[in-house]
Amino acid sequence: MGNYTVAVIDFETTGLSPHCGDRTIEVGAVLVANNRIVDRFQSLMNPKMKLSSFIEDYTGITNGMLTKAPDITDVMKKLKKFISTHYLVAHNASFDSKFLDAEFSRIQFKRINEFACSMLTARRVYPDAPNHKLETLVRYKQLKTDGVHHRALADAEMTAHLWMRMIEDIKSAYSRSVVSFGLMQQLGKTQKKKVHEFLAAAMP
DNA sequence: TGCCAGGCCCTCTTTAGGGCCTT
């Protein structure tokens, strides 16, 4: 055990909902194996629509930067290869999973990877954090960061460091049996099974 | 044309509502 790979993923998008026409504009993803980042993937994408000034300000990604960016279809094909069949992790995974599924669906791909959510896990593991935004948790746990926020690869890397730290903190605080029968019973229904699988894989 | 999210979790709960988090 311990020889497992997780793909941590983050999207920047034109807005909050693919069902309202929003598209992805940048993806960042890292592979985590043996408690370290072993590979990285990043690309801008051209959504063929104009970014709002809010999104330009929020991400630092401008309309001008996207005019020469590759088509979303081409990036999704590469992303699919990158994440392969690995487990996926994202901060507030419901957001990234719905965009990944929506973009995959447009090119007749179907996601087979399971998602776990670092935000829902952090709420359980770090209940005393000021809040459970990625930025706050990175500061709270004094995790490695280059100071960039709201860009896909930077956020994916921070999420990866947060995920690795949570695994380590859980491992050091609880025995395997307690993890199985104690902490896991405190988790919400949806995350319990997924986090347990991840932890089981991470245990030596 | 103009509208514009939604899943999870908590609780003053389950015949529901509201906050958090993502862009």
Coordinates of N, CA and C (backbone and C1' of nucleotides) in Angstrom, one line a residue:
Chain A
M1 N 0.8 -1.2 0.0 CA 0.0 0.0 0.0 C 0.9 1.2 0.0
G2 N 0.3 2.4 -0.1 CA 1.0 3.6 -0.1 C 1.4 4.0 -1.6
N3 N 1.4 3.1 -2.5 CA 1.7 3.3 -3.8 C 0.4 3.7 -4.6
Y4 N 0.0 4.9 -4.4 CA -1.2 5.4 -5.1 C -1.0 6.7 -5.7
T5 N -1.8 7.0 -6.7 CA -1.7 8.3 -7.3 C -3.1 9.0 -7.3
V6 N -3.0 10.3 -7.0 CA -4.2 11.1 -6.9 C -4.0 12.3 -7.9
A7 N -5.0 12.6 -8.7 CA -4.9 13.8 -9.5 C -5.7 14.9 -8.9
V8 N -5.0 16.0 -8.6 CA -5.6 17.2 -8.0 C -5.9 18.2 -9.1
I9 N -7.1 18.7 -9.2 CA -7.5 19.5 -10.3 C -8.2 20.8 -9.9
D10 N -8.0 21.8 -10.7 CA -8.7 23.1 -10.5 C -9.0 23.8 -11.8
F11 N -10.2 24.3 -11.9 CA -10.6 25.0 -13.1 C -10.8 26.5 -12.8
E12 N -10.4 27.4 -13.7 CA -10.9 28.7 -13.7 C -12.0 28.7 -14.8
T13 N -13.1 29.5 -14.6 CA -14.2 29.4 -15.5 C -14.8 30.9 -15.8
T14 N -15.7 30.9 -16.7 CA -16.3 32.2 -17.0 C -17.4 32.6 -15.9
G15 N -17.8 31.6 -15.1 CA -18.8 31.9 -14.1 C -19.0 30.7 -13.2
L16 N -20.2 30.6 -12.6 CA -20.4 29.6 -11.6 C -21.1 28.3 -12.1
S17 N -21.8 28.4 -13.3 CA -22.6 27.3 -13.7 C -22.5 27.0 -15.1
P18 N -22.1 25.7 -15.5 CA -22.1 25.3 -16.9 C -23.5 25.3 -17.4
H19 N -24.5 25.1 -16.6 CA -25.9 25.0 -17.0 C -26.4 26.4 -17.5
C20 N -25.7 27.4 -17.1 CA -26.1 28.8 -17.5 C -25.1 29.2 -18.7
G21 N -24.4 28.3 -19.2 CA -23.6 28.6 -20.4 C -22.1 28.9 -20.1
D22 N -21.8 28.8 -18.8 CA -20.4 29.1 -18.4 C -19.4 28.0 -18.9
R23 N -18.2 28.4 -19.3 CA -17.2 27.5 -19.8 C -15.9 27.6 -19.0
T24 N -15.1 26.6 -19.2 CA -13.8 26.6 -18.6 C -12.8 27.5 -19.4
I25 N -11.9 28.2 -18.6 CA -10.9 29.1 -19.3 C -9.5 28.7 -19.0
E26 N -9.3 27.9 -17.9 CA -8.0 27.4 -17.5 C -8.1 26.2 -16.7
V27 N -7.2 25.2 -16.9 CA -7.2 24.1 -16.0 C -5.8 23.9 -15.5
G28 N -5.7 23.5 -14.2 CA -4.4 23.1 -13.6 C -4.6 21.8 -12.9
A29 N -3.7 20.9 -13.1 CA -3.8 19.6 -12.4 C -2.4 19.1 -12.0
V30 N -2.3 18.4 -10.9 CA -1.0 17.8 -10.5 C -1.3 16.4 -10.1
L31 N -0.3 15.5 -10.3 CA -0.4 14.2 -9.9 C 0.4 14.1 -8.6
V32 N -0.2 13.5 -7.6 CA 0.4 13.3 -6.3 C 0.6 11.8 -6.1
A33 N 1.9 11.4 -5.8 CA 2.2 10.0 -5.5 C 3.3 10.0 -4.5
N34 N 3.2 9.0 -3.6 CA 4.1 8.9 -2.5 C 4.4 10.2 -1.8
N35 N 3.3 10.9 -1.5 CA 3.3 12.2 -0.8 C 4.1 13.3 -1.4
R36 N 4.1 13.3 -2.7 CA 4.8 14.5 -3.3 C 4.2 14.6 -4.7
I37 N 4.3 15.9 -5.3 CA 3.8 16.2 -6.6 C 4.8 15.6 -7.6
V38 N 4.4 14.8 -8.5 CA 5.3 14.1 -9.5 C 5.0 14.6 -10.9
D39 N 3.9 15.3 -11.2 CA 3.7 15.8 -12.5 C 2.7 16.9 -12.5
R40 N 2.8 17.8 -13.5 CA 1.9 19.0 -13.6 C 1.3 19.1 -15.0
F41 N 0.1 19.7 -15.0 CA -0.6 20.0 -16.3 C -1.3 21.3 -16.2
Q42 N -1.1 22.2 -17.1 CA -1.7 23.5 -17.1 C -2.0 24.0 -18.5
S43 N -3.2 24.6 -18.7 CA -3.4 25.2 -20.0 C -4.5 26.3 -19.9
L44 N -4.4 27.4 -20.6 CA -5.5 28.3 -20.8 C -6.4 27.6 -21.9
M45 N -7.6 28.1 -22.0 CA -8.5 27.6 -23.0 C -9.4 28.8 -23.5
N46 N -9.7 28.8 -24.8 CA -10.5 29.8 -25.4 C -12.0 29.5 -25.4
P47 N -12.7 30.2 -24.5 CA -14.2 29.8 -24.4 C -15.1 30.4 -25.5
K48 N -14.5 31.1 -26.4 CA -15.2 31.7 -27.5 C -16.3 32.6 -27.0
M49 N -16.1 33.2 -25.8 CA -17.1 34.2 -25.3 C -16.3 35.2 -24.5
K50 N -16.9 36.3 -24.2 CA -16.2 37.4 -23.6 C -16.2 37.2 -22.0
L51 N -15.0 37.4 -21.4 CA -15.0 37.3 -20.0 C -15.6 38.6 -19.4
S52 N -16.3 38.4 -18.3 CA -16.7 39.6 -17.5 C -15.5 40.3 -16.9
S53 N -15.7 41.5 -16.5 CA -14.6 42.3 -15.9 C -14.4 41.6 -14.5
F54 N -15.4 41.1 -13.9 CA -15.2 40.4 -12.6 C -14.3 39.3 -12.7
I55 N -14.4 38.4 -13.8 CA -13.6 37.3 -13.9 C -12.1 37.7 -14.3
E56 N -12.0 38.8 -15.1 CA -10.7 39.3 -15.4 C -10.0 39.7 -14.1
D57 N -10.7 40.4 -13.3 CA -10.1 40.9 -12.0 C -9.9 39.8 -11.1
Y58 N -10.8 38.8 -11.0 CA -10.7 37.7 -10.0 C -9.5 36.8 -10.3
T59 N -9.3 36.5 -11.6 CA -8.3 35.5 -12.0 C -7.0 36.2 -12.5
G60 N -7.1 37.4 -13.0 CA -6.0 37.9 -13.7 C -5.9 37.4 -15.2
I61 N -6.8 36.6 -15.6 CA -6.8 36.1 -16.9 C -7.7 37.1 -17.7
T62 N -7.1 37.6 -18.8 CA -7.8 38.6 -19.6 C -8.3 38.1 -20.9
N63 N -9.3 38.8 -21.5 CA -9.8 38.4 -22.8 C -8.7 38.3 -23.8
G64 N -7.7 39.2 -23.7 CA -6.6 39.2 -24.7 C -5.8 37.9 -24.6
M65 N -5.6 37.4 -23.3 CA -4.8 36.2 -23.1 C -5.5 35.0 -23.7
L66 N -6.8 35.0 -23.9 CA -7.5 33.8 -24.3 C -7.7 33.8 -25.9
T67 N -7.5 34.9 -26.5 CA -7.7 34.9 -28.0 C -6.8 33.9 -28.7
K68 N -5.6 33.7 -28.2 CA -4.6 32.8 -28.8 C -4.5 31.5 -28.1
A69 N -5.4 31.3 -27.0 CA -5.4 30.0 -26.3 C -6.0 28.9 -27.1
P70 N -5.6 27.6 -26.8 CA -6.1 26.5 -27.6 C -7.6 26.3 -27.3
D71 N -8.2 25.5 -28.2 CA -9.6 25.2 -28.1 C -9.8 24.3 -26.8
I72 N -11.0 24.5 -26.2 CA -11.3 23.7 -25.0 C -11.2 22.2 -25.3
T73 N -11.7 21.8 -26.5 CA -11.7 20.4 -26.9 C -10.3 19.8 -26.9
D74 N -9.4 20.5 -27.4 CA -8.0 20.0 -27.5 C -7.4 19.8 -26.1
V75 N -7.7 20.8 -25.2 CA -7.2 20.7 -23.8 C -7.8 19.6 -23.1
M76 N -9.1 19.4 -23.3 CA -9.8 18.3 -22.6 C -9.3 16.9 -23.0
K77 N -9.0 16.8 -24.2 CA -8.4 15.5 -24.7 C -7.1 15.2 -23.9
K78 N -6.3 16.3 -23.8 CA -5.0 16.1 -23.1 C -5.2 15.9 -21.6
L79 N -6.2 16.6 -21.1 CA -6.5 16.5 -19.6 C -7.0 15.1 -19.3
K80 N -7.8 14.5 -20.2 CA -8.3 13.2 -20.0 C -7.1 12.2 -19.9
K81 N -6.1 12.4 -20.8 CA -4.9 11.5 -20.7 C -4.2 11.7 -19.4
F82 N -4.1 13.0 -19.0 CA -3.3 13.3 -17.8 C -3.9 12.7 -16.6
I83 N -5.2 12.8 -16.4 CA -5.8 12.3 -15.2 C -6.0 10.8 -15.2
S84 N -6.0 10.3 -16.5 CA -6.1 8.8 -16.7 C -7.3 8.3 -15.8
T85 N -7.0 7.2 -15.0 CA -8.1 6.7 -14.2 C -7.8 7.0 -12.7
H86 N -7.0 8.0 -12.5 CA -6.7 8.3 -11.1 C -7.9 8.9 -10.3
Y87 N -7.8 8.7 -9.0 CA -8.8 9.4 -8.2 C -8.6 10.9 -8.3
L88 N -9.6 11.6 -8.2 CA -9.5 13.1 -8.4 C -9.8 13.8 -7.0
V89 N -9.1 14.9 -6.8 CA -9.4 15.7 -5.6 C -9.5 17.1 -6.1
A90 N -10.5 17.9 -5.5 CA -10.6 19.3 -5.8 C -11.1 20.0 -4.6
H91 N -10.9 21.3 -4.5 CA -11.4 22.0 -3.3 C -12.8 22.5 -3.7
N92 N -13.8 22.1 -3.0 CA -15.2 22.2 -3.4 C -15.4 21.4 -4.7
A93 N -15.3 20.1 -4.6 CA -15.3 19.3 -5.8 C -16.6 19.3 -6.6
S94 N -17.6 19.7 -5.9 CA -18.9 19.8 -6.7 C -18.8 20.8 -7.8
F95 N -18.0 21.8 -7.6 CA -17.8 22.8 -8.6 C -17.0 22.3 -9.8
D96 N -15.8 21.8 -9.5 CA -14.9 21.3 -10.6 C -15.5 20.1 -11.3
S97 N -16.2 19.2 -10.5 CA -16.7 18.0 -11.2 C -17.8 18.4 -12.2
K98 N -18.6 19.4 -11.8 CA -19.7 19.7 -12.8 C -19.2 20.3 -14.1
F99 N -18.1 21.1 -13.9 CA -17.5 21.7 -15.1 C -16.7 20.6 -15.9
L100 N -16.0 19.8 -15.2 CA -15.3 18.7 -15.9 C -16.3 17.8 -16.7
D101 N -17.4 17.5 -16.0 CA -18.4 16.6 -16.7 C -19.1 17.3 -17.8
A102 N -19.3 18.6 -17.7 CA -20.0 19.4 -18.8 C -19.0 19.5 -20.0
E103 N -17.8 19.8 -19.8 CA -16.8 19.9 -20.9 C -16.6 18.5 -21.5
F104 N -16.5 17.5 -20.7 CA -16.3 16.1 -21.3 C -17.5 15.7 -22.1
S105 N -18.7 16.1 -21.6 CA -20.0 15.7 -22.2 C -20.0 16.3 -23.6
R106 N -19.5 17.5 -23.8 CA -19.6 18.2 -25.1 C -18.8 17.5 -26.2
I107 N -17.8 16.6 -25.7 CA -17.0 15.9 -26.7 C -17.2 14.4 -26.5
Q108 N -18.3 14.0 -26.0 CA -18.7 12.6 -25.8 C -17.8 11.8 -25.0
F109 N -17.1 12.5 -24.0 CA -16.4 11.8 -23.0 C -17.2 11.6 -21.8
K110 N -17.0 10.6 -21.0 CA -17.6 10.4 -19.7 C -16.6 10.1 -18.6
R111 N -16.7 10.9 -17.6 CA -15.7 10.8 -16.5 C -16.0 9.4 -15.8
I112 N -14.9 8.7 -15.5 CA -15.0 7.5 -14.8 C -14.3 7.6 -13.4
N113 N -13.5 8.7 -13.2 CA -12.8 8.9 -12.0 C -13.7 9.3 -10.9
E114 N -13.5 8.9 -9.7 CA -14.2 9.3 -8.5 C -13.6 10.6 -8.0
F115 N -14.4 11.5 -7.5 CA -13.9 12.8 -6.9 C -14.0 12.7 -5.4
A116 N -13.0 13.2 -4.7 CA -13.1 13.6 -3.3 C -12.9 15.1 -3.1
C117 N -13.5 15.6 -2.0 CA -13.5 17.0 -1.8 C -12.6 17.4 -0.7
S118 N -11.6 18.2 -0.9 CA -10.7 18.7 0.1 C -11.4 19.7 1.1
M119 N -12.4 20.4 0.6 CA -13.1 21.3 1.4 C -13.9 20.6 2.5
L120 N -14.7 19.6 2.0 CA -15.5 18.9 3.0 C -14.7 18.1 4.0
T121 N -13.6 17.6 3.5 CA -12.7 16.9 4.4 C -12.0 17.8 5.4
A122 N -11.6 19.0 4.9 CA -11.0 20.0 5.8 C -12.0 20.5 6.9
R123 N -13.3 20.5 6.6 CA -14.2 21.0 7.6 C -14.2 20.0 8.8
R124 N -14.0 18.7 8.5 CA -13.9 17.7 9.5 C -12.6 17.6 10.2
V125 N -11.5 17.7 9.4 CA -10.2 17.5 10.0 C -9.7 18.8 10.7
Y126 N -10.1 20.0 10.2 CA -9.7 21.2 10.8 C -11.0 22.1 11.2
P127 N -11.8 21.6 12.1 CA -13.0 22.3 12.5 C -12.8 23.7 13.1
D128 N -11.5 23.9 13.6 CA -11.3 25.2 14.3 C -10.6 26.2 13.3
A129 N -10.5 25.9 12.0 CA -9.9 26.9 11.1 C -10.9 28.0 11.0
P130 N -10.4 29.3 10.7 CA -11.3 30.4 10.7 C -12.4 30.2 9.7
N131 N -12.1 29.7 8.5 CA -13.1 29.2 7.6 C -12.4 28.2 6.7
H132 N -13.1 27.7 5.7 CA -12.5 26.5 4.9 C -12.3 26.9 3.5
K133 N -12.0 28.2 3.2 CA -11.6 28.6 1.9 C -10.2 28.1 1.7
L134 N -9.8 27.8 0.4 CA -8.5 27.2 0.2 C -7.4 28.2 0.7
E135 N -7.6 29.5 0.4 CA -6.6 30.4 0.7 C -6.3 30.5 2.3
T136 N -7.5 30.4 3.0 CA -7.4 30.5 4.4 C -6.7 29.2 5.0
L137 N -7.0 28.1 4.5 CA -6.5 26.8 5.0 C -5.0 26.7 4.7
V138 N -4.5 27.3 3.5 CA -3.1 27.3 3.2 C -2.4 28.1 4.2
R139 N -3.0 29.2 4.6 CA -2.3 30.1 5.6 C -2.4 29.4 7.0
Y140 N -3.5 28.8 7.3 CA -3.8 28.2 8.6 C -2.8 27.1 8.9
K141 N -2.5 26.3 7.8 CA -1.5 25.2 8.0 C -0.1 25.6 7.5
Q142 N 0.1 26.8 7.2 CA 1.4 27.3 6.7 C 2.0 26.4 5.6
L143 N 1.1 26.2 4.6 CA 1.5 25.3 3.5 C 2.3 26.1 2.4
K144 N 3.0 25.3 1.7 CA 3.9 25.9 0.6 C 3.0 26.6 -0.4
T145 N 3.4 27.8 -0.8 CA 2.6 28.6 -1.8 C 3.5 29.6 -2.4
D146 N 3.3 29.9 -3.7 CA 4.1 31.0 -4.3 C 3.3 32.3 -4.3
G147 N 2.2 32.4 -3.5 CA 1.5 33.6 -3.3 C 0.5 33.9 -4.4
V148 N 0.4 33.1 -5.4 CA -0.5 33.3 -6.5 C -1.9 32.6 -6.1
H149 N -3.0 33.3 -6.3 CA -4.3 32.7 -6.0 C -5.2 32.9 -7.2
H150 N -6.1 32.0 -7.3 CA -7.2 32.1 -8.4 C -6.6 31.9 -9.8
R151 N -5.4 31.2 -9.8 CA -4.9 30.7 -11.1 C -4.9 29.1 -10.9
A152 N -5.2 28.4 -12.0 CA -5.5 27.0 -11.9 C -4.4 26.2 -11.4
L153 N -3.2 26.3 -11.9 CA -2.1 25.4 -11.5 C -1.7 25.8 -10.0
A154 N -1.7 27.1 -9.7 CA -1.3 27.5 -8.3 C -2.3 26.9 -7.3
D155 N -3.6 27.0 -7.7 CA -4.7 26.5 -6.8 C -4.6 25.0 -6.7
A156 N -4.3 24.3 -7.8 CA -4.2 22.9 -7.8 C -3.0 22.4 -6.9
E157 N -1.9 23.1 -7.0 CA -0.8 22.8 -6.2 C -1.1 23.0 -4.7
M158 N -1.7 24.1 -4.4 CA -2.1 24.4 -3.0 C -3.0 23.3 -2.5
T159 N -4.0 23.0 -3.3 CA -4.9 21.9 -2.9 C -4.2 20.6 -2.6
A160 N -3.2 20.3 -3.5 CA -2.4 19.1 -3.3 C -1.7 19.1 -2.0
H161 N -1.1 20.2 -1.7 CA -0.3 20.3 -0.4 C -1.3 20.2 0.8
L162 N -2.5 20.8 0.6 CA -3.5 20.7 1.7 C -3.9 19.2 1.9
W163 N -4.1 18.5 0.8 CA -4.6 17.2 0.8 C -3.5 16.3 1.5
M164 N -2.2 16.5 1.0 CA -1.1 15.7 1.6 C -1.0 15.9 3.1
R165 N -1.2 17.2 3.5 CA -1.1 17.6 4.9 C -2.2 16.9 5.7
M166 N -3.4 16.9 5.2 CA -4.5 16.3 5.9 C -4.3 14.8 6.1
I167 N -3.8 14.2 5.1 CA -3.5 12.7 5.2 C -2.5 12.5 6.3
E168 N -1.5 13.3 6.3 CA -0.4 13.2 7.3 C -1.0 13.5 8.7
D169 N -1.8 14.5 8.8 CA -2.3 14.9 10.2 C -3.3 13.8 10.7
I170 N -4.0 13.2 9.8 CA -5.0 12.1 10.2 C -4.2 10.9 10.6
K171 N -3.1 10.6 9.8 CA -2.3 9.4 10.1 C -1.6 9.6 11.4
S172 N -1.1 10.8 11.7 CA -0.4 10.9 13.0 C -1.3 11.0 14.2
A173 N -2.5 11.4 14.0 CA -3.4 11.6 15.1 C -4.3 10.3 15.4
Y174 N -4.4 9.5 14.5 CA -5.3 8.3 14.7 C -4.6 7.0 14.2
S175 N -4.9 6.0 14.9 CA -4.4 4.7 14.4 C -5.3 4.3 13.3
R176 N -4.9 3.3 12.5 CA -5.7 2.9 11.4 C -7.1 2.4 11.8
S177 N -7.2 1.7 12.9 CA -8.5 1.3 13.3 C -9.4 2.4 13.8
V178 N -8.7 3.4 14.4 CA -9.5 4.6 14.8 C -10.0 5.4 13.6
V179 N -9.1 5.5 12.6 CA -9.5 6.2 11.4 C -10.7 5.5 10.8
S180 N -10.7 4.1 10.9 CA -11.8 3.4 10.2 C -13.1 3.5 11.0
F181 N -13.0 3.5 12.3 CA -14.2 3.4 13.1 C -14.5 4.7 13.9
G182 N -13.6 5.6 14.0 CA -13.8 6.8 14.8 C -14.0 8.0 13.9
L183 N -12.9 8.5 13.4 CA -13.0 9.7 12.6 C -14.0 9.6 11.4
M184 N -13.9 8.4 10.8 CA -14.8 8.2 9.6 C -16.3 8.3 9.9
Q185 N -16.6 7.9 11.2 CA -18.0 8.0 11.6 C -18.5 9.4 11.7
Q186 N -17.5 10.4 11.9 CA -17.9 11.8 12.0 C -18.1 12.4 10.6
L187 N -17.6 11.8 9.6 CA -17.7 12.4 8.3 C -19.1 12.3 7.7
G188 N -19.4 13.3 6.8 CA -20.7 13.2 6.2 C -20.8 11.9 5.3
K189 N -22.0 11.6 5.0 CA -22.3 10.3 4.4 C -21.5 10.2 3.0
T190 N -21.6 11.3 2.2 CA -21.0 11.2 0.9 C -19.5 11.1 0.9
Q191 N -18.9 11.8 1.8 CA -17.4 11.8 1.8 C -16.8 10.6 2.6
K192 N -17.6 10.0 3.5 CA -17.0 9.0 4.3 C -16.4 7.9 3.5
K193 N -17.1 7.3 2.6 CA -16.6 6.2 1.8 C -15.4 6.6 1.0
K194 N -15.5 7.8 0.4 CA -14.4 8.2 -0.5 C -13.1 8.5 0.3
V195 N -13.2 9.2 1.4 CA -12.0 9.6 2.2 C -11.4 8.3 2.8
H196 N -12.3 7.4 3.2 CA -11.8 6.1 3.7 C -11.0 5.4 2.7
E197 N -11.4 5.4 1.5 CA -10.7 4.7 0.4 C -9.3 5.3 0.2
F198 N -9.3 6.7 0.2 CA -8.1 7.4 0.0 C -7.1 7.1 1.1
L199 N -7.6 7.2 2.4 CA -6.8 7.0 3.5 C -6.2 5.5 3.6
A200 N -7.1 4.6 3.2 CA -6.7 3.2 3.2 C -5.5 3.0 2.2
A201 N -5.6 3.7 1.1 CA -4.5 3.6 0.1 C -3.3 4.3 0.6
A202 N -3.5 5.3 1.4 CA -2.3 6.1 1.9 C -1.6 5.5 3.0
M203 N -2.3 4.6 3.7 CA -1.7 3.9 4.9 C -0.6 3.0 4.5
P204 N 0.5 3.0 5.2 CA 1.6 2.0 4.9 C 1.2 0.6 5.4
Chain B
dT1 P -33.2 39.2 -28.4 O5' -33.8 39.5 -27.0 C5' -34.8 40.6 -27.0 C4' -35.2 40.7 -25.5 C3' -34.1 41.0 -24.5 O3' -34.6 41.9 -23.6 C1' -35.2 39.0 -24.0
dG2 P -33.5 42.5 -22.6 O5' -33.6 41.6 -21.3 C5' -34.9 41.4 -20.7 C4' -34.8 40.3 -19.7 C3' -33.6 40.5 -18.8 O3' -34.0 40.4 -17.4 C1' -33.8 38.3 -19.6
dC3 P -32.9 40.6 -16.3 O5' -32.9 39.3 -15.6 C5' -34.1 38.7 -15.2 C4' -34.0 37.2 -15.1 C3' -32.7 36.7 -14.4 O3' -33.0 36.6 -13.0 C1' -33.1 35.4 -16.3
dC4 P -31.8 36.8 -12.0 O5' -31.0 35.4 -12.1 C5' -31.7 34.2 -12.1 C4' -30.7 33.1 -12.6 C3' -29.4 33.1 -11.8 O3' -29.0 31.8 -11.5 C1' -29.0 33.1 -14.2
dA5 P -28.4 31.5 -10.1 O5' -27.8 30.1 -10.3 C5' -27.3 29.7 -11.6 C4' -26.8 28.3 -11.5 C3' -27.8 27.3 -10.8 O3' -27.6 26.0 -11.4 C1' -25.9 27.6 -9.4
dG6 P -28.6 24.9 -11.0 O5' -27.9 24.1 -9.8 C5' -26.6 23.5 -10.1 C4' -26.0 23.0 -8.8 C3' -27.1 22.3 -7.9 O3' -26.4 21.2 -7.3 C1' -26.0 23.9 -6.7
dG7 P -27.0 19.7 -7.5 O5' -26.0 18.9 -6.5 C5' -24.6 18.9 -6.8 C4' -23.9 18.9 -5.4 C3' -24.5 18.0 -4.4 O3' -23.5 17.2 -3.8 C1' -24.2 20.2 -3.5
dC8 P -23.9 16.1 -2.8 O5' -23.4 16.7 -1.4 C5' -22.1 17.2 -1.3 C4' -22.0 17.9 0.1 C3' -22.6 17.2 1.2 O3' -21.6 17.0 2.2 C1' -23.3 19.5 1.2
dC9 P -21.9 16.1 3.5 O5' -22.2 17.2 4.6 C5' -21.3 18.3 4.8 C4' -21.9 19.3 5.7 C3' -22.6 18.7 7.0 O3' -22.1 19.2 8.1 C1' -24.0 20.2 5.9
dC10 P -22.3 18.6 9.5 O5' -23.2 19.7 10.2 C5' -22.7 21.0 10.3 C4' -23.9 22.0 10.7 C3' -24.7 21.5 11.9 O3' -24.7 22.5 12.9 C1' -26.1 22.0 10.1
dT11 P -25.1 22.2 14.3 O5' -26.6 22.6 14.4 C5' -27.0 23.9 14.0 C4' -28.5 24.0 13.9 C3' -29.3 23.2 14.9 O3' -30.3 24.0 15.4 C1' -30.1 22.6 12.8
dC12 P -30.1 24.5 16.9 O5' -31.6 24.9 17.4 C5' -32.6 23.9 17.7 C4' -33.9 24.3 17.0 C3' -33.9 24.0 15.5 O3' -35.2 23.6 15.2 C1' -34.3 26.3 15.9
dT13 P -35.5 22.1 14.9 O5' -34.7 21.8 13.5 C5' -35.1 22.5 12.3 C4' -35.3 21.5 11.2 C3' -36.5 20.5 11.4 O3' -37.3 20.5 10.3 C1' -34.5 19.3 11.0
dT14 P -38.6 19.8 10.2 O5' -38.3 18.5 9.3 C5' -37.9 18.7 8.0 C4' -37.7 17.4 7.3 C3' -38.8 16.3 7.6 O3' -39.2 15.7 6.4 C1' -36.6 15.4 8.0
dT15 P -40.5 14.8 6.3 O5' -41.6 15.8 5.7 C5' -41.5 16.3 4.4 C4' -42.3 17.5 4.2 C3' -41.7 18.7 5.0 O3' -41.8 19.9 4.2 C1' -43.9 18.4 5.7
dA16 P -40.6 20.5 3.5 O5' -39.7 21.0 4.7 C5' -40.2 21.8 5.7 C4' -39.5 23.2 5.8 C3' -39.2 23.8 4.4 O3' -39.4 25.2 4.6 C1' -37.1 23.3 5.5
dG17 P -38.9 26.2 3.4 O5' -37.6 26.9 4.1 C5' -37.7 27.4 5.4 C4' -36.3 27.9 5.8 C3' -35.6 28.8 4.8 O3' -35.1 29.9 5.5 C1' -34.2 27.0 5.3
dG18 P -34.5 31.2 4.8 O5' -33.0 31.1 5.1 C5' -32.6 30.9 6.5 C4' -31.1 30.5 6.5 C3' -30.2 31.4 5.6 O3' -29.1 31.7 6.3 C1' -29.9 29.1 5.2
dG19 P -28.1 32.9 5.7 O5' -26.7 32.3 5.9 C5' -26.4 31.6 7.1 C4' -25.1 30.8 6.9 C3' -24.1 31.4 6.1 O3' -22.8 31.2 6.7 C1' -24.7 29.3 5.2
dC20 P -21.5 31.9 6.1 O5' -20.8 30.7 5.3 C5' -20.5 29.5 6.1 C4' -20.0 28.4 5.2 C3' -18.8 28.9 4.3 O3' -17.8 28.0 4.4 C1' -20.5 27.8 3.0
dC21 P -16.3 28.5 4.1 O5' -16.1 28.3 2.5 C5' -15.6 27.1 2.0 C4' -15.9 27.0 0.5 C3' -15.3 28.0 -0.4 O3' -14.0 27.6 -0.8 C1' -17.5 27.3 -1.0
dT22 P -13.1 28.5 -1.7 O5' -13.6 28.2 -3.2 C5' -13.4 26.9 -3.8 C4' -14.1 26.8 -5.1 C3' -14.0 28.0 -6.0 O3' -12.8 27.8 -6.8 C1' -16.3 27.3 -5.9
dT23 P -12.0 29.1 -7.3 O5' -12.9 29.8 -8.4 C5' -13.1 29.0 -9.6 C4' -13.9 29.8 -10.6 C3' -13.4 31.1 -11.0 O3' -12.4 31.0 -12.0 C1' -15.8 31.3 -10.6

